[in-house]
Amino acid sequence: MGVITYSMEITSTIAPSRMFKALFLDSHSILPQIVPEGIKSIEFIEGDGGVGSIKKTNFGESSHIKYTKHKIEALDAGSFYCKFTMIESDIKFDKIDFITEEVKFVAAGSGCICKMTSEYHVQEGCELKEEDIKKGKDRAMGLYKAVEEYLVANPDVCA
């Protein structure tokens, strides 16, 4: 098995505590409100949101994917850090065994920088195309920007 690592940074005008809360601690209630056409629901099928919990995301009708399940590997609300692994999806990955994501929000002025690192654990001898990785990162960027816009428009949410 090989590992392909991809990193990116997203700058936000929102404080790290609010972005972290919206995207991780309260994502199950916040994200379906922010992007109801993209995310139908998020539920904990194991645990209560802490380390070891498994979260299932159900996507909207127009999505190419119906659901994903993620296991929370590490969670530190004090330092705005989360590590999780996608352990299941309705889409059969013929090249990828699993994907691990690490996300950390770092204060930058009155906003923050979101530092993301993804590890794609691919099957031996398989190559993952750069454009496939880019599609996933573009979706992540769109979600972060939608959350940012929502939090700007609703300053009391996740305060």
mmCIF file with all atom_site columns, C-alpha atoms in Angstrom:
data_model
loop_
_atom_site.group_PDB
_atom_site.id
_atom_site.type_symbol
_atom_site.label_atom_id
_atom_site.label_alt_id
_atom_site.label_comp_id
_atom_site.label_asym_id
_atom_site.label_entity_id
_atom_site.label_seq_id
_atom_site.pdbx_PDB_ins_code
_atom_site.Cartn_x
_atom_site.Cartn_y
_atom_site.Cartn_z
_atom_site.occupancy
_atom_site.B_iso_or_equiv
_atom_site.pdbx_formal_charge
_atom_site.auth_seq_id
_atom_site.auth_comp_id
_atom_site.auth_asym_id
_atom_site.auth_atom_id
_atom_site.pdbx_PDB_model_num
ATOM 1   C CA . MET A 1 1   ? 0.000   0.000  0.000   1.00 0.00 ? 1   MET A CA 1
ATOM 2   C CA . GLY A 1 2   ? 1.257   3.476  -0.870  1.00 0.00 ? 2   GLY A CA 1
ATOM 3   C CA . VAL A 1 3   ? 0.406   6.819  0.692   1.00 0.00 ? 3   VAL A CA 1
ATOM 4   C CA . ILE A 1 4   ? -0.157  10.018 -1.250  1.00 0.00 ? 4   ILE A CA 1
ATOM 5   C CA . THR A 1 5   ? -0.119  13.153 0.890   1.00 0.00 ? 5   THR A CA 1
ATOM 6   C CA . TYR A 1 6   ? -1.770  16.406 -0.123  1.00 0.00 ? 6   TYR A CA 1
ATOM 7   C CA . SER A 1 7   ? -1.761  19.617 1.919   1.00 0.00 ? 7   SER A CA 1
ATOM 8   C CA . MET A 1 8   ? -3.533  22.942 1.527   1.00 0.00 ? 8   MET A CA 1
ATOM 9   C CA . GLU A 1 9   ? -4.320  26.072 3.486   1.00 0.00 ? 9   GLU A CA 1
ATOM 10  C CA . ILE A 1 10  ? -7.506  28.123 3.492   1.00 0.00 ? 10  ILE A CA 1
ATOM 11  C CA . THR A 1 11  ? -7.610  31.639 4.911   1.00 0.00 ? 11  THR A CA 1
ATOM 12  C CA . SER A 1 12  ? -10.771 32.791 6.693   1.00 0.00 ? 12  SER A CA 1
ATOM 13  C CA . THR A 1 13  ? -11.987 36.030 8.248   1.00 0.00 ? 13  THR A CA 1
ATOM 14  C CA . ILE A 1 14  ? -13.641 33.980 11.036  1.00 0.00 ? 14  ILE A CA 1
ATOM 15  C CA . ALA A 1 15  ? -11.921 33.240 14.364  1.00 0.00 ? 15  ALA A CA 1
ATOM 16  C CA . PRO A 1 16  ? -10.517 29.695 14.651  1.00 0.00 ? 16  PRO A CA 1
ATOM 17  C CA . SER A 1 17  ? -12.820 28.809 17.564  1.00 0.00 ? 17  SER A CA 1
ATOM 18  C CA . ARG A 1 18  ? -15.971 29.539 15.513  1.00 0.00 ? 18  ARG A CA 1
ATOM 19  C CA . MET A 1 19  ? -14.787 27.719 12.380  1.00 0.00 ? 19  MET A CA 1
ATOM 20  C CA . PHE A 1 20  ? -13.711 24.692 14.420  1.00 0.00 ? 20  PHE A CA 1
ATOM 21  C CA . LYS A 1 21  ? -17.008 24.595 16.282  1.00 0.00 ? 21  LYS A CA 1
ATOM 22  C CA . ALA A 1 22  ? -19.072 24.882 13.081  1.00 0.00 ? 22  ALA A CA 1
ATOM 23  C CA . LEU A 1 23  ? -17.069 22.344 11.083  1.00 0.00 ? 23  LEU A CA 1
ATOM 24  C CA . PHE A 1 24  ? -16.343 19.784 13.808  1.00 0.00 ? 24  PHE A CA 1
ATOM 25  C CA . LEU A 1 25  ? -18.023 20.176 17.194  1.00 0.00 ? 25  LEU A CA 1
ATOM 26  C CA . ASP A 1 26  ? -21.463 21.244 15.930  1.00 0.00 ? 26  ASP A CA 1
ATOM 27  C CA . SER A 1 27  ? -21.238 20.068 12.315  1.00 0.00 ? 27  SER A CA 1
ATOM 28  C CA . HIS A 1 28  ? -24.089 17.590 12.762  1.00 0.00 ? 28  HIS A CA 1
ATOM 29  C CA . SER A 1 29  ? -26.558 20.424 13.419  1.00 0.00 ? 29  SER A CA 1
ATOM 30  C CA . ILE A 1 30  ? -24.939 23.332 11.529  1.00 0.00 ? 30  ILE A CA 1
ATOM 31  C CA . LEU A 1 31  ? -23.841 21.935 8.145   1.00 0.00 ? 31  LEU A CA 1
ATOM 32  C CA . PRO A 1 32  ? -27.253 20.610 7.012   1.00 0.00 ? 32  PRO A CA 1
ATOM 33  C CA . GLN A 1 33  ? -28.613 24.135 7.667   1.00 0.00 ? 33  GLN A CA 1
ATOM 34  C CA . ILE A 1 34  ? -25.830 25.848 5.731   1.00 0.00 ? 34  ILE A CA 1
ATOM 35  C CA . VAL A 1 35  ? -25.751 23.538 2.682   1.00 0.00 ? 35  VAL A CA 1
ATOM 36  C CA . PRO A 1 36  ? -29.076 21.621 2.736   1.00 0.00 ? 36  PRO A CA 1
ATOM 37  C CA . GLU A 1 37  ? -28.804 20.797 -0.979  1.00 0.00 ? 37  GLU A CA 1
ATOM 38  C CA . GLY A 1 38  ? -25.406 19.188 -0.396  1.00 0.00 ? 38  GLY A CA 1
ATOM 39  C CA . ILE A 1 39  ? -25.687 17.650 3.081   1.00 0.00 ? 39  ILE A CA 1
ATOM 40  C CA . LYS A 1 40  ? -29.005 16.119 4.093   1.00 0.00 ? 40  LYS A CA 1
ATOM 41  C CA . SER A 1 41  ? -27.971 15.046 7.602   1.00 0.00 ? 41  SER A CA 1
ATOM 42  C CA . ILE A 1 42  ? -25.056 14.137 9.847   1.00 0.00 ? 42  ILE A CA 1
ATOM 43  C CA . GLU A 1 43  ? -25.461 11.648 12.679  1.00 0.00 ? 43  GLU A CA 1
ATOM 44  C CA . PHE A 1 44  ? -23.277 9.870  15.186  1.00 0.00 ? 44  PHE A CA 1
ATOM 45  C CA . ILE A 1 45  ? -23.705 6.139  14.702  1.00 0.00 ? 45  ILE A CA 1
ATOM 46  C CA . GLU A 1 46  ? -21.158 5.396  17.415  1.00 0.00 ? 46  GLU A CA 1
ATOM 47  C CA . GLY A 1 47  ? -20.079 7.626  20.299  1.00 0.00 ? 47  GLY A CA 1
ATOM 48  C CA . ASP A 1 48  ? -21.002 11.196 21.116  1.00 0.00 ? 48  ASP A CA 1
ATOM 49  C CA . GLY A 1 49  ? -18.569 13.165 18.967  1.00 0.00 ? 49  GLY A CA 1
ATOM 50  C CA . GLY A 1 50  ? -15.367 12.505 20.883  1.00 0.00 ? 50  GLY A CA 1
ATOM 51  C CA . VAL A 1 51  ? -12.364 10.408 19.903  1.00 0.00 ? 51  VAL A CA 1
ATOM 52  C CA . GLY A 1 52  ? -13.461 7.009  18.588  1.00 0.00 ? 52  GLY A CA 1
ATOM 53  C CA . SER A 1 53  ? -16.877 8.266  17.475  1.00 0.00 ? 53  SER A CA 1
ATOM 54  C CA . ILE A 1 54  ? -18.144 7.389  14.015  1.00 0.00 ? 54  ILE A CA 1
ATOM 55  C CA . LYS A 1 55  ? -20.060 10.053 12.126  1.00 0.00 ? 55  LYS A CA 1
ATOM 56  C CA . LYS A 1 56  ? -22.234 9.336  9.080   1.00 0.00 ? 56  LYS A CA 1
ATOM 57  C CA . THR A 1 57  ? -22.851 12.115 6.568   1.00 0.00 ? 57  THR A CA 1
ATOM 58  C CA . ASN A 1 58  ? -25.847 11.690 4.251   1.00 0.00 ? 58  ASN A CA 1
ATOM 59  C CA . PHE A 1 59  ? -25.591 13.781 1.087   1.00 0.00 ? 59  PHE A CA 1
ATOM 60  C CA . GLY A 1 60  ? -28.313 15.469 -0.973  1.00 0.00 ? 60  GLY A CA 1
ATOM 61  C CA . GLU A 1 61  ? -30.101 13.920 -3.939  1.00 0.00 ? 61  GLU A CA 1
ATOM 62  C CA . SER A 1 62  ? -27.978 15.744 -6.521  1.00 0.00 ? 62  SER A CA 1
ATOM 63  C CA . SER A 1 63  ? -24.687 14.504 -5.059  1.00 0.00 ? 63  SER A CA 1
ATOM 64  C CA . HIS A 1 64  ? -22.653 11.802 -6.804  1.00 0.00 ? 64  HIS A CA 1
ATOM 65  C CA . ILE A 1 65  ? -22.215 10.159 -3.391  1.00 0.00 ? 65  ILE A CA 1
ATOM 66  C CA . LYS A 1 66  ? -24.944 9.081  -0.959  1.00 0.00 ? 66  LYS A CA 1
ATOM 67  C CA . TYR A 1 67  ? -23.016 8.795  2.313   1.00 0.00 ? 67  TYR A CA 1
ATOM 68  C CA . THR A 1 68  ? -19.640 8.614  4.034   1.00 0.00 ? 68  THR A CA 1
ATOM 69  C CA . LYS A 1 69  ? -18.616 7.381  7.462   1.00 0.00 ? 69  LYS A CA 1
ATOM 70  C CA . HIS A 1 70  ? -15.718 8.988  9.329   1.00 0.00 ? 70  HIS A CA 1
ATOM 71  C CA . LYS A 1 71  ? -14.011 7.859  12.508  1.00 0.00 ? 71  LYS A CA 1
ATOM 72  C CA . ILE A 1 72  ? -12.661 10.597 14.762  1.00 0.00 ? 72  ILE A CA 1
ATOM 73  C CA . GLU A 1 73  ? -9.056  9.658  15.551  1.00 0.00 ? 73  GLU A CA 1
ATOM 74  C CA . ALA A 1 74  ? -8.041  12.793 17.501  1.00 0.00 ? 74  ALA A CA 1
ATOM 75  C CA . LEU A 1 75  ? -9.910  15.874 18.673  1.00 0.00 ? 75  LEU A CA 1
ATOM 76  C CA . ASP A 1 76  ? -8.488  18.809 20.611  1.00 0.00 ? 76  ASP A CA 1
ATOM 77  C CA . ALA A 1 77  ? -10.939 21.700 20.901  1.00 0.00 ? 77  ALA A CA 1
ATOM 78  C CA . GLY A 1 78  ? -8.383  23.779 22.820  1.00 0.00 ? 78  GLY A CA 1
ATOM 79  C CA . SER A 1 79  ? -5.945  23.806 19.917  1.00 0.00 ? 79  SER A CA 1
ATOM 80  C CA . PHE A 1 80  ? -8.628  23.575 17.171  1.00 0.00 ? 80  PHE A CA 1
ATOM 81  C CA . TYR A 1 81  ? -7.297  20.270 15.827  1.00 0.00 ? 81  TYR A CA 1
ATOM 82  C CA . CYS A 1 82  ? -9.092  17.222 14.461  1.00 0.00 ? 82  CYS A CA 1
ATOM 83  C CA . LYS A 1 83  ? -7.912  14.048 12.754  1.00 0.00 ? 83  LYS A CA 1
ATOM 84  C CA . PHE A 1 84  ? -10.408 11.680 11.150  1.00 0.00 ? 84  PHE A CA 1
ATOM 85  C CA . THR A 1 85  ? -10.466 8.750  8.771   1.00 0.00 ? 85  THR A CA 1
ATOM 86  C CA . MET A 1 86  ? -13.034 8.031  6.091   1.00 0.00 ? 86  MET A CA 1
ATOM 87  C CA . ILE A 1 87  ? -13.773 4.384  6.767   1.00 0.00 ? 87  ILE A CA 1
ATOM 88  C CA . GLU A 1 88  ? -16.768 3.749  4.507   1.00 0.00 ? 88  GLU A CA 1
ATOM 89  C CA . SER A 1 89  ? -18.712 5.198  1.589   1.00 0.00 ? 89  SER A CA 1
ATOM 90  C CA . ASP A 1 90  ? -21.351 4.036  -0.876  1.00 0.00 ? 90  ASP A CA 1
ATOM 91  C CA . ILE A 1 91  ? -18.872 4.679  -3.681  1.00 0.00 ? 91  ILE A CA 1
ATOM 92  C CA . LYS A 1 92  ? -16.549 1.740  -4.187  1.00 0.00 ? 92  LYS A CA 1
ATOM 93  C CA . PHE A 1 93  ? -12.971 2.926  -4.219  1.00 0.00 ? 93  PHE A CA 1
ATOM 94  C CA . ASP A 1 94  ? -11.020 0.745  -6.579  1.00 0.00 ? 94  ASP A CA 1
ATOM 95  C CA . LYS A 1 95  ? -7.714  2.435  -5.781  1.00 0.00 ? 95  LYS A CA 1
ATOM 96  C CA . ILE A 1 96  ? -8.100  3.860  -2.267  1.00 0.00 ? 96  ILE A CA 1
ATOM 97  C CA . ASP A 1 97  ? -8.253  1.821  0.950   1.00 0.00 ? 97  ASP A CA 1
ATOM 98  C CA . PHE A 1 98  ? -8.999  4.825  3.184   1.00 0.00 ? 98  PHE A CA 1
ATOM 99  C CA . ILE A 1 99  ? -8.361  8.562  3.551   1.00 0.00 ? 99  ILE A CA 1
ATOM 100 C CA . THR A 1 100 ? -7.059  10.246 6.706   1.00 0.00 ? 100 THR A CA 1
ATOM 101 C CA . GLU A 1 101 ? -7.533  13.991 7.176   1.00 0.00 ? 101 GLU A CA 1
ATOM 102 C CA . GLU A 1 102 ? -5.832  16.279 9.671   1.00 0.00 ? 102 GLU A CA 1
ATOM 103 C CA . VAL A 1 103 ? -7.240  19.771 10.147  1.00 0.00 ? 103 VAL A CA 1
ATOM 104 C CA . LYS A 1 104 ? -5.868  22.553 12.342  1.00 0.00 ? 104 LYS A CA 1
ATOM 105 C CA . PHE A 1 105 ? -7.100  26.120 12.633  1.00 0.00 ? 105 PHE A CA 1
ATOM 106 C CA . VAL A 1 106 ? -4.447  28.715 13.502  1.00 0.00 ? 106 VAL A CA 1
ATOM 107 C CA . ALA A 1 107 ? -5.271  32.295 14.487  1.00 0.00 ? 107 ALA A CA 1
ATOM 108 C CA . ALA A 1 108 ? -4.272  34.916 11.908  1.00 0.00 ? 108 ALA A CA 1
ATOM 109 C CA . GLY A 1 109 ? -5.251  38.471 12.825  1.00 0.00 ? 109 GLY A CA 1
ATOM 110 C CA . SER A 1 110 ? -8.983  38.469 13.575  1.00 0.00 ? 110 SER A CA 1
ATOM 111 C CA . GLY A 1 111 ? -9.473  35.368 11.407  1.00 0.00 ? 111 GLY A CA 1
ATOM 112 C CA . CYS A 1 112 ? -7.654  32.099 10.896  1.00 0.00 ? 112 CYS A CA 1
ATOM 113 C CA . ILE A 1 113 ? -5.803  29.804 8.561   1.00 0.00 ? 113 ILE A CA 1
ATOM 114 C CA . CYS A 1 114 ? -7.123  26.291 8.147   1.00 0.00 ? 114 CYS A CA 1
ATOM 115 C CA . LYS A 1 115 ? -4.254  23.876 7.543   1.00 0.00 ? 115 LYS A CA 1
ATOM 116 C CA . MET A 1 116 ? -5.398  20.581 6.040   1.00 0.00 ? 116 MET A CA 1
ATOM 117 C CA . THR A 1 117 ? -3.381  17.474 5.256   1.00 0.00 ? 117 THR A CA 1
ATOM 118 C CA . SER A 1 118 ? -4.925  14.484 3.514   1.00 0.00 ? 118 SER A CA 1
ATOM 119 C CA . GLU A 1 119 ? -3.342  11.051 3.290   1.00 0.00 ? 119 GLU A CA 1
ATOM 120 C CA . TYR A 1 120 ? -4.714  8.831  0.558   1.00 0.00 ? 120 TYR A CA 1
ATOM 121 C CA . HIS A 1 121 ? -3.829  5.219  1.336   1.00 0.00 ? 121 HIS A CA 1
ATOM 122 C CA . VAL A 1 122 ? -3.861  3.635  -2.101  1.00 0.00 ? 122 VAL A CA 1
ATOM 123 C CA . GLN A 1 123 ? -3.591  0.011  -3.066  1.00 0.00 ? 123 GLN A CA 1
ATOM 124 C CA . GLU A 1 124 ? -0.197  -1.216 -4.208  1.00 0.00 ? 124 GLU A CA 1
ATOM 125 C CA . GLY A 1 125 ? 0.546   -0.398 -7.810  1.00 0.00 ? 125 GLY A CA 1
ATOM 126 C CA . CYS A 1 126 ? -2.306  2.097  -8.138  1.00 0.00 ? 126 CYS A CA 1
ATOM 127 C CA . GLU A 1 127 ? -1.892  5.715  -9.102  1.00 0.00 ? 127 GLU A CA 1
ATOM 128 C CA . LEU A 1 128 ? -4.241  8.443  -7.986  1.00 0.00 ? 128 LEU A CA 1
ATOM 129 C CA . LYS A 1 129 ? -4.777  11.215 -10.521 1.00 0.00 ? 129 LYS A CA 1
ATOM 130 C CA . GLU A 1 130 ? -4.088  14.787 -9.441  1.00 0.00 ? 130 GLU A CA 1
ATOM 131 C CA . GLU A 1 131 ? -7.433  15.922 -10.895 1.00 0.00 ? 131 GLU A CA 1
ATOM 132 C CA . ASP A 1 132 ? -9.308  13.421 -8.677  1.00 0.00 ? 132 ASP A CA 1
ATOM 133 C CA . ILE A 1 133 ? -7.618  14.842 -5.592  1.00 0.00 ? 133 ILE A CA 1
ATOM 134 C CA . LYS A 1 134 ? -8.294  18.380 -6.822  1.00 0.00 ? 134 LYS A CA 1
ATOM 135 C CA . LYS A 1 135 ? -12.035 17.671 -7.169  1.00 0.00 ? 135 LYS A CA 1
ATOM 136 C CA . GLY A 1 136 ? -12.242 16.632 -3.522  1.00 0.00 ? 136 GLY A CA 1
ATOM 137 C CA . LYS A 1 137 ? -10.222 19.634 -2.378  1.00 0.00 ? 137 LYS A CA 1
ATOM 138 C CA . ASP A 1 138 ? -12.412 21.989 -4.435  1.00 0.00 ? 138 ASP A CA 1
ATOM 139 C CA . ARG A 1 139 ? -15.495 20.580 -2.677  1.00 0.00 ? 139 ARG A CA 1
ATOM 140 C CA . ALA A 1 140 ? -13.803 21.085 0.698   1.00 0.00 ? 140 ALA A CA 1
ATOM 141 C CA . MET A 1 141 ? -12.932 24.664 -0.246  1.00 0.00 ? 141 MET A CA 1
ATOM 142 C CA . GLY A 1 142 ? -16.545 25.303 -1.245  1.00 0.00 ? 142 GLY A CA 1
ATOM 143 C CA . LEU A 1 143 ? -17.814 23.961 2.079   1.00 0.00 ? 143 LEU A CA 1
ATOM 144 C CA . TYR A 1 144 ? -15.361 26.082 4.100   1.00 0.00 ? 144 TYR A CA 1
ATOM 145 C CA . LYS A 1 145 ? -16.354 29.198 2.152   1.00 0.00 ? 145 LYS A CA 1
ATOM 146 C CA . ALA A 1 146 ? -20.085 28.464 2.655   1.00 0.00 ? 146 ALA A CA 1
ATOM 147 C CA . VAL A 1 147 ? -19.508 28.051 6.404   1.00 0.00 ? 147 VAL A CA 1
ATOM 148 C CA . GLU A 1 148 ? -17.491 31.264 6.503   1.00 0.00 ? 148 GLU A CA 1
ATOM 149 C CA . GLU A 1 149 ? -20.248 33.218 4.707   1.00 0.00 ? 149 GLU A CA 1
ATOM 150 C CA . TYR A 1 150 ? -22.882 31.797 7.057   1.00 0.00 ? 150 TYR A CA 1
ATOM 151 C CA . LEU A 1 151 ? -20.868 32.703 10.163  1.00 0.00 ? 151 LEU A CA 1
ATOM 152 C CA . VAL A 1 152 ? -20.237 36.242 8.879   1.00 0.00 ? 152 VAL A CA 1
ATOM 153 C CA . ALA A 1 153 ? -23.986 36.679 8.288   1.00 0.00 ? 153 ALA A CA 1
ATOM 154 C CA . ASN A 1 154 ? -24.843 35.095 11.679  1.00 0.00 ? 154 ASN A CA 1
ATOM 155 C CA . PRO A 1 155 ? -22.307 36.462 14.206  1.00 0.00 ? 155 PRO A CA 1
ATOM 156 C CA . ASP A 1 156 ? -24.019 34.772 17.189  1.00 0.00 ? 156 ASP A CA 1
ATOM 157 C CA . VAL A 1 157 ? -23.751 31.250 15.713  1.00 0.00 ? 157 VAL A CA 1
ATOM 158 C CA . CYS A 1 158 ? -20.883 29.225 17.239  1.00 0.00 ? 158 CYS A CA 1
ATOM 159 C CA . ALA A 1 159 ? -19.808 32.278 19.244  1.00 0.00 ? 159 ALA A CA 1
#
